[in-house]
Coordinates of N, CA and C in Angstrom, one line a residue:
X70 N 13.9 -15.8 -12.0 CA 12.7 -15.1 -12.4 C 12.5 -14.0 -11.3
X71 N 12.3 -12.8 -11.8 CA 12.1 -11.7 -10.9 C 10.6 -11.5 -10.7
X72 N 10.2 -11.5 -9.4 CA 8.8 -11.3 -9.0 C 8.7 -9.9 -8.3
X73 N 7.7 -9.2 -8.6 CA 7.5 -7.8 -8.1 C 7.0 -7.7 -6.7
X74 N 6.8 -8.9 -6.1 CA 6.3 -8.9 -4.7 C 6.7 -10.3 -4.1
X75 N 6.8 -10.3 -2.7 CA 6.9 -11.6 -2.0 C 5.7 -12.4 -2.3
X76 N 4.6 -11.8 -2.4 CA 3.3 -12.5 -2.6 C 3.4 -13.3 -3.9
X77 N 3.9 -12.6 -5.0 CA 4.0 -13.3 -6.3 C 5.0 -14.4 -6.2
X78 N 6.1 -14.1 -5.5 CA 7.2 -15.1 -5.4 C 6.6 -16.4 -4.7
X79 N 5.8 -16.2 -3.6 CA 5.3 -17.3 -2.9 C 4.4 -18.1 -3.8
X80 N 3.6 -17.5 -4.7 CA 2.7 -18.2 -5.6 C 3.5 -18.9 -6.6
X81 N 4.6 -18.3 -7.2 CA 5.4 -19.0 -8.2 C 6.1 -20.2 -7.6
X82 N 6.5 -20.0 -6.3 CA 7.3 -21.1 -5.7 C 6.5 -22.3 -5.4
X83 N 5.2 -22.3 -5.5 CA 4.3 -23.5 -5.3 C 4.5 -24.4 -6.5
X84 N 5.0 -24.0 -7.6 CA 5.3 -24.8 -8.7 C 6.8 -25.3 -8.7
X85 N 7.0 -26.6 -8.6 CA 8.4 -27.1 -8.5 C 9.3 -26.7 -9.6
X86 N 8.7 -26.4 -10.8 CA 9.6 -25.9 -11.9 C 10.2 -24.6 -11.6
X87 N 9.5 -23.7 -10.8 CA 10.0 -22.4 -10.5 C 10.7 -22.2 -9.2
X88 N 10.4 -23.1 -8.2 CA 10.9 -23.0 -6.9 C 12.4 -22.9 -6.9
X89 N 12.9 -22.1 -6.1 CA 14.4 -21.8 -6.0 C 14.9 -21.1 -7.3
X90 N 14.1 -20.6 -8.2 CA 14.5 -19.9 -9.3 C 13.9 -18.5 -9.3
X91 N 13.3 -18.1 -8.2 CA 12.6 -16.8 -8.1 C 13.3 -15.9 -7.1
X92 N 13.2 -14.6 -7.3 CA 13.6 -13.6 -6.3 C 12.5 -12.5 -6.3
X93 N 12.3 -11.9 -5.2 CA 11.4 -10.8 -5.1 C 12.1 -9.5 -5.2
X94 N 11.6 -8.6 -6.1 CA 12.2 -7.3 -6.2 C 11.0 -6.3 -6.5
X95 N 10.7 -5.6 -5.5 CA 9.5 -4.7 -5.7 C 9.7 -3.7 -6.8
X96 N 8.6 -3.3 -7.4 CA 8.7 -2.2 -8.3 C 9.3 -1.0 -7.6
X97 N 9.8 0.0 -8.3 CA 10.4 1.1 -7.6 C 9.8 2.4 -8.2
X98 N 10.0 3.5 -7.4 CA 9.5 4.8 -7.8 C 10.6 5.8 -7.7
X99 N 10.6 6.8 -8.4 CA 11.6 7.9 -8.3 C 11.3 8.7 -7.1
X100 N 12.3 9.2 -6.5 CA 12.1 10.2 -5.4 C 11.5 11.4 -6.0
X101 N 10.6 12.0 -5.2 CA 10.0 13.3 -5.7 C 10.4 14.4 -4.7
X102 N 10.3 15.6 -5.1 CA 10.5 16.7 -4.2 C 9.4 16.7 -3.2
X103 N 9.8 16.8 -1.9 CA 8.8 16.8 -0.8 C 8.3 18.3 -0.7
X104 N 7.1 18.5 -0.9 CA 6.5 19.8 -0.7 C 5.6 19.9 0.5
X105 N 5.7 21.0 1.2 CA 4.8 21.2 2.3 C 3.4 21.4 1.7
X106 N 2.5 20.5 2.0 CA 1.2 20.5 1.4 C 0.2 20.5 2.6
X107 N -0.8 21.4 2.5 CA -1.8 21.4 3.5 C -2.8 20.3 3.2
X108 N -3.0 19.4 4.1 CA -4.0 18.3 3.9 C -5.4 18.8 4.0
X109 N -6.2 18.3 3.1 CA -7.6 18.7 3.1 C -8.5 17.5 3.7
X110 N -9.7 17.8 4.1 CA -10.5 16.8 4.7 C -11.3 16.0 3.7
X111 N -10.5 15.1 3.0 CA -11.2 14.1 2.1 C -10.3 12.9 2.0
X112 N -11.0 11.8 1.7 CA -10.4 10.5 1.5 C -10.4 10.3 0.0
X113 N -9.3 9.8 -0.6 CA -9.1 9.7 -2.0 C -9.1 8.2 -2.5
X114 N -9.9 7.9 -3.5 CA -9.7 6.7 -4.3 C -9.3 7.2 -5.7
X115 N -8.2 6.6 -6.2 CA -7.9 6.9 -7.6 C -7.5 5.6 -8.3
X116 N -8.1 5.4 -9.5 CA -7.8 4.2 -10.2 C -9.0 3.8 -11.0
X117 N -9.1 2.5 -11.3 CA -10.2 2.0 -12.1 C -11.4 1.6 -11.2
X118 N -12.6 2.0 -11.7 CA -13.8 1.7 -11.0 C -14.4 0.4 -11.5
X119 N -13.9 -0.7 -10.9 CA -14.4 -2.0 -11.3 C -14.5 -2.9 -10.1
X120 N -15.3 -3.9 -10.2 CA -15.7 -4.8 -9.1 C -14.4 -5.4 -8.4
X121 N -13.5 -5.9 -9.2 CA -12.3 -6.5 -8.6 C -11.4 -5.5 -7.8
X122 N -11.6 -4.3 -8.1 CA -10.8 -3.2 -7.4 C -11.5 -2.9 -6.0
X123 N -12.6 -3.5 -5.7 CA -13.3 -3.3 -4.4 C -14.1 -2.1 -4.4
X124 N -14.4 -1.5 -5.6 CA -15.2 -0.3 -5.6 C -16.6 -0.4 -5.1
X125 N -17.3 -1.5 -5.4 CA -18.7 -1.7 -4.9 C -18.7 -1.7 -3.4
X126 N -17.7 -2.3 -2.7 CA -17.6 -2.3 -1.3 C -17.3 -0.9 -0.8
X127 N -16.4 -0.2 -1.4 CA -16.1 1.1 -1.0 C -17.3 2.1 -1.2
X128 N -18.0 2.0 -2.3 CA -19.2 2.8 -2.5 C -20.2 2.6 -1.4
X129 N -20.5 1.3 -1.1 CA -21.4 1.0 0.0 C -21.0 1.6 1.3
X130 N -19.7 1.5 1.6 CA -19.1 2.1 2.8 C -19.3 3.6 2.8
X131 N -19.1 4.3 1.7 CA -19.3 5.7 1.6 C -20.7 6.2 1.9
X132 N -21.6 5.4 1.4 CA -23.0 5.7 1.7 C -23.4 5.7 3.1
X133 N -22.7 4.8 3.9 CA -22.9 4.7 5.3 C -22.0 5.6 6.2
X134 N -21.2 6.4 5.6 CA -20.4 7.3 6.3 C -20.6 8.8 5.8
X135 N -21.8 9.3 6.1 CA -22.2 10.6 5.5 C -21.3 11.8 6.0
X136 N -20.6 11.6 7.1 CA -19.8 12.7 7.6 C -18.3 12.7 7.1
X137 N -18.0 11.7 6.2 CA -16.7 11.6 5.7 C -16.8 12.1 4.2
X138 N -15.9 12.9 3.8 CA -15.8 13.4 2.4 C -14.9 12.5 1.6
X139 N -15.4 12.1 0.4 CA -14.6 11.2 -0.5 C -14.4 11.9 -1.8
X140 N -13.3 11.7 -2.4 CA -13.0 12.1 -3.8 C -12.6 10.9 -4.6
X141 N -13.3 10.7 -5.7 CA -13.0 9.6 -6.6 C -12.4 10.1 -7.9
X142 N -11.2 9.6 -8.3 CA -10.6 10.1 -9.6 C -10.4 8.8 -10.4
X143 N -10.9 8.8 -11.6 CA -10.6 7.6 -12.5 C -11.8 7.4 -13.4
X144 N -11.9 6.2 -13.9 CA -13.0 5.8 -14.8 C -13.2 4.3 -14.7
X145 N -14.3 3.8 -15.2 CA -14.5 2.4 -15.2 C -16.0 2.1 -15.2
X146 N -16.3 0.8 -15.3 CA -17.7 0.3 -15.5 C -18.6 0.7 -14.3
X147 N -18.1 0.9 -13.1 CA -18.9 1.3 -12.0 C -19.0 2.8 -11.7
X148 N -18.6 3.6 -12.7 CA -18.6 5.0 -12.6 C -19.9 5.6 -12.2
X149 N -21.0 5.1 -12.9 CA -22.3 5.6 -12.6 C -22.8 5.4 -11.2
X150 N -22.2 4.5 -10.5 CA -22.6 4.2 -9.1 C -22.2 5.3 -8.1
X151 N -21.3 6.2 -8.6 CA -20.9 7.3 -7.8 C -21.8 8.5 -7.7
X152 N -22.7 8.6 -8.6 CA -23.6 9.8 -8.7 C -24.7 9.7 -7.6
X153 N -25.1 10.8 -7.2 CA -26.2 10.9 -6.2 C -25.8 10.4 -4.8
X154 N -24.5 10.4 -4.5 CA -24.0 10.2 -3.1 C -23.5 11.5 -2.6
X155 N -24.2 12.1 -1.7 CA -23.9 13.5 -1.3 C -22.4 13.7 -0.8
X156 N -21.8 12.7 -0.2 CA -20.5 12.9 0.4 C -19.4 12.5 -0.6
X157 N -19.7 12.2 -1.8 CA -18.8 11.7 -2.8 C -18.6 12.7 -3.9
X158 N -17.4 13.2 -4.2 CA -17.1 14.1 -5.3 C -16.4 13.3 -6.4
X159 N -17.0 13.2 -7.5 CA -16.3 12.5 -8.7 C -15.7 13.5 -9.5
X160 N -14.4 13.3 -9.8 CA -13.6 14.3 -10.5 C -13.2 13.8 -11.9
X161 N -13.5 12.6 -12.2 CA -13.1 12.1 -13.5 C -11.7 11.6 -13.5
X162 N -11.2 11.3 -14.7 CA -9.8 10.8 -14.9 C -8.9 11.9 -14.7
X163 N -7.9 11.7 -13.9 CA -6.8 12.8 -13.6 C -5.5 12.1 -13.8
X164 N -4.5 12.9 -14.2 CA -3.1 12.5 -14.4 C -2.2 13.7 -14.1
X165 N -0.9 13.4 -14.1 CA 0.0 14.5 -14.0 C -0.1 15.3 -12.8
X166 N 0.0 16.6 -12.9 CA 0.0 17.5 -11.8 C -1.4 17.6 -11.1
X167 N -2.4 17.4 -11.8 CA -3.8 17.4 -11.2 C -3.9 16.2 -10.3
X168 N -3.5 15.0 -10.7 CA -3.5 13.8 -9.8 C -2.6 14.0 -8.7
X169 N -1.4 14.4 -8.9 CA -0.4 14.6 -7.8 C -1.0 15.5 -6.7
X170 N -1.7 16.6 -7.1 CA -2.3 17.6 -6.2 C -3.4 16.8 -5.4
X171 N -4.2 16.1 -6.0 CA -5.3 15.3 -5.3 C -4.7 14.4 -4.3
X172 N -3.6 13.7 -4.7 CA -3.0 12.7 -3.8 C -2.3 13.4 -2.6
X173 N -1.5 14.5 -2.9 CA -0.8 15.2 -1.8 C -1.8 15.8 -0.8
X174 N -2.9 16.3 -1.2 CA -3.8 17.0 -0.4 C -4.8 16.1 0.4
X175 N -4.9 14.8 0.0 CA -5.8 13.9 0.7 C -5.3 13.6 2.1
X176 N -6.2 13.4 3.0 CA -5.9 12.9 4.4 C -5.3 11.6 4.3
X177 N -5.9 10.7 3.5 CA -5.3 9.4 3.2 C -6.0 8.8 1.9
X178 N -5.4 7.8 1.3 CA -6.0 7.2 0.1 C -6.5 5.8 0.5
X179 N -7.3 5.3 -0.3 CA -7.9 3.9 0.0 C -7.5 3.0 -1.2
X180 N -7.1 1.8 -1.0 CA -6.8 0.8 -2.0 C -7.6 -0.4 -1.6
X181 N -8.8 -0.6 -2.0 CA -9.7 -1.6 -1.5 C -9.8 -2.9 -2.3
X182 N -8.8 -3.2 -3.0 CA -8.8 -4.3 -4.0 C -9.4 -5.6 -3.4
X183 N -10.1 -6.4 -4.2 CA -10.7 -7.7 -3.8 C -10.1 -8.8 -4.7
X184 N -9.0 -8.5 -5.4 CA -8.3 -9.6 -6.1 C -6.8 -9.4 -5.9
X185 N -6.1 -10.3 -6.2 CA -4.6 -10.3 -6.0 C -4.0 -9.2 -6.8
X186 N -3.4 -8.2 -6.1 CA -2.6 -7.2 -6.7 C -1.1 -7.6 -6.3
X187 N -0.2 -7.4 -7.2 CA 1.1 -7.8 -6.9 C 1.9 -6.7 -6.2
X188 N 2.1 -5.5 -6.8 CA 2.8 -4.4 -6.2 C 2.2 -3.2 -6.8
X189 N 1.0 -2.8 -6.3 CA 0.2 -1.7 -7.0 C 0.9 -0.3 -6.8
X190 N 1.1 0.3 -8.0 CA 1.8 1.6 -8.0 C 1.0 2.6 -7.3
X191 N -0.3 2.5 -7.3 CA -1.2 3.5 -6.6 C -0.8 3.6 -5.1
X192 N -0.5 2.5 -4.5 CA -0.1 2.5 -3.1 C 1.2 3.3 -2.9
X193 N 2.2 2.9 -3.8 CA 3.5 3.5 -3.7 C 3.4 5.0 -4.1
X194 N 2.6 5.3 -5.0 CA 2.5 6.7 -5.5 C 1.9 7.6 -4.3
X195 N 0.9 7.1 -3.6 CA 0.3 7.8 -2.5 C 1.4 8.1 -1.4
X196 N 2.1 7.1 -1.1 CA 3.2 7.3 -0.1 C 4.3 8.2 -0.6
X197 N 4.6 8.1 -1.8 CA 5.7 8.9 -2.4 C 5.3 10.4 -2.3
X198 N 4.0 10.7 -2.3 CA 3.6 12.1 -2.2 C 3.2 12.4 -0.8
X199 N 3.5 11.6 0.2 CA 3.3 11.9 1.6 C 1.9 11.6 2.1
X200 N 1.2 10.7 1.4 CA -0.2 10.4 1.8 C -0.3 8.9 2.3
X201 N -0.8 8.7 3.5 CA -0.9 7.4 4.0 C -2.0 6.6 3.2
X202 N -2.0 5.3 3.4 CA -2.9 4.4 2.6 C -3.6 3.5 3.6
X203 N -4.9 3.3 3.3 CA -5.7 2.3 4.0 C -5.9 1.2 2.9
X204 N -5.3 0.1 3.0 CA -5.3 -0.9 1.9 C -5.8 -2.2 2.4
X205 N -6.4 -2.9 1.4 CA -6.9 -4.3 1.7 C -5.7 -5.2 1.9
X206 N -5.9 -6.2 2.8 CA -4.9 -7.1 3.2 C -4.8 -8.3 2.3
X207 N -4.6 -8.0 1.0 CA -4.7 -9.1 0.0 C -3.5 -8.9 -1.0
X208 N -3.0 -10.1 -1.5 CA -1.9 -10.0 -2.5 C -0.7 -9.3 -1.9
X209 N -0.1 -8.5 -2.7 CA 1.1 -7.8 -2.4 C 0.9 -6.4 -1.7
X210 N -0.3 -6.0 -1.5 CA -0.6 -4.7 -0.8 C 0.0 -4.6 0.6
X211 N -0.2 -5.6 1.4 CA 0.3 -5.5 2.8 C 1.9 -5.3 2.8
X212 N 2.6 -5.7 1.8 CA 4.0 -5.6 1.8 C 4.4 -4.1 1.7
X213 N 3.5 -3.3 1.2 CA 3.8 -1.9 0.9 C 3.4 -0.9 2.0
X214 N 2.6 -1.4 2.9 CA 2.0 -0.5 4.0 C 2.6 -1.0 5.3
X215 N 3.2 -0.1 6.0 CA 3.7 -0.4 7.4 C 2.6 0.0 8.3
X216 N 1.9 -1.0 8.9 CA 0.8 -0.7 9.8 C 1.3 0.1 11.0
X217 N 0.5 1.2 11.2 CA 0.9 2.1 12.4 C 2.0 3.1 12.0
X218 N 2.5 3.0 10.8 CA 3.5 4.0 10.4 C 3.1 4.7 9.1
X219 N 2.8 4.0 8.1 CA 2.4 4.6 6.8 C 1.0 4.4 6.4
X220 N 0.2 3.7 7.2 CA -1.1 3.5 6.9 C -1.7 2.3 7.7
X221 N -2.8 1.7 7.2 CA -3.4 0.6 7.9 C -4.0 -0.4 6.8
X222 N -4.3 -1.6 7.3 CA -4.9 -2.6 6.5 C -6.3 -2.9 7.0
X223 N -7.1 -3.4 6.1 CA -8.4 -4.0 6.5 C -8.7 -5.2 5.7
X224 N -9.6 -6.1 6.2 CA -9.8 -7.3 5.5 C -10.5 -7.1 4.2
X225 N -9.9 -7.5 3.1 CA -10.5 -7.3 1.8 C -11.9 -7.8 1.7
X226 N -12.8 -6.9 1.2 CA -14.2 -7.2 1.0 C -15.0 -7.0 2.2
X227 N -14.4 -6.7 3.4 CA -15.2 -6.5 4.6 C -15.6 -5.1 4.8
X228 N -16.8 -4.8 4.4 CA -17.4 -3.4 4.4 C -17.4 -2.8 5.8
X229 N -17.7 -3.6 6.8 CA -17.8 -3.1 8.2 C -16.5 -2.7 8.7
X230 N -15.5 -3.6 8.5 CA -14.1 -3.2 8.9 C -13.6 -2.0 8.2
X231 N -13.9 -1.9 6.9 CA -13.5 -0.8 6.0 C -14.1 0.5 6.6
X232 N -15.4 0.5 6.9 CA -16.0 1.7 7.5 C -15.4 2.1 8.8
X233 N -15.1 1.1 9.6 CA -14.5 1.4 11.0 C -13.2 2.0 10.8
X234 N -12.4 1.5 9.9 CA -11.0 2.0 9.7 C -11.0 3.4 9.0
X235 N -11.9 3.6 8.1 CA -12.1 4.9 7.5 C -12.5 6.0 8.5
X236 N -13.5 5.7 9.3 CA -14.0 6.6 10.3 C -12.9 6.9 11.3
X237 N -12.2 5.8 11.8 CA -11.1 6.0 12.8 C -10.0 6.9 12.2
X238 N -9.5 6.7 11.0 CA -8.5 7.5 10.4 C -8.9 8.9 10.1
X239 N -10.1 9.0 9.6 CA -10.7 10.4 9.2 C -10.9 11.2 10.5
X240 N -11.2 10.6 11.6 CA -11.4 11.4 12.8 C -10.2 11.5 13.7
X241 N -9.0 11.1 13.2 CA -7.8 11.3 13.9 C -6.7 11.9 13.1
X242 N -6.9 13.2 13.0 CA -6.0 14.0 12.1 C -4.5 13.9 12.6
X243 N -4.3 13.8 13.9 CA -3.0 13.6 14.4 C -2.3 12.4 13.9
X244 N -3.1 11.3 13.9 CA -2.5 10.0 13.4 C -2.2 10.1 11.9
X245 N -3.1 10.6 11.1 CA -2.9 10.7 9.6 C -1.7 11.7 9.3
X246 N -1.6 12.7 10.1 CA -0.5 13.6 9.9 C 0.9 12.9 10.2
X247 N 0.9 12.1 11.3 CA 2.1 11.3 11.6 C 2.4 10.3 10.5
X248 N 1.4 9.6 10.0 CA 1.6 8.7 8.9 C 2.2 9.4 7.7
X249 N 1.6 10.6 7.5 CA 2.1 11.4 6.3 C 3.6 11.7 6.4
X250 N 4.0 12.1 7.6 CA 5.5 12.3 7.8 C 6.3 11.1 7.6
X251 N 5.8 9.9 8.1 CA 6.5 8.7 7.9 C 6.6 8.3 6.4
X252 N 5.5 8.6 5.7 CA 5.5 8.3 4.2 C 6.6 9.0 3.5
X253 N 6.9 10.2 3.9 CA 7.9 11.0 3.2 C 9.3 10.5 3.5
X254 N 9.5 9.7 4.5 CA 10.8 9.1 4.8 C 11.0 7.8 4.2
X255 N 10.1 7.3 3.4 CA 10.3 6.0 2.7 C 11.3 6.1 1.6
X256 N 12.2 5.1 1.6 CA 13.2 5.0 0.5 C 12.7 4.1 -0.6

């Protein structure tokens, strides 16, 4: 059985029926043309706006970080929670070149999931376009982010740590630029 993350493999291996019949093989992405892109001063979340994705925690962090600019791209049941937050720009659902541009220009993206993700494409897509990721340390997310090289982790659901990490990365352009360069070198 092929598992798309070591996390999934470890969960499958807890069942004696599957143990020793599993291998981990991450999802893969195509190489893209690396373009020189000027980073802009915003943090990006793109994806589904729902509780399990950690959006409520992220929105609460945004409200307490008025000096950090956020862009949210996507749709979902918590969409209405984004309105009336001065430092949040909601751009709706984006795909294709529009989404690529948002990802490439972001200082970093956030993947704040509060449920088990196996091998989230959003994390890989950010790195593919040269954008570091601040991701929750849950499920298969940590397997995709090399701490101190392509991004950082925070404890899933921990708003205070999330705020601290956002602020630290946002206020250290040199670090996020270095992470961006490292992301471009990922195979």
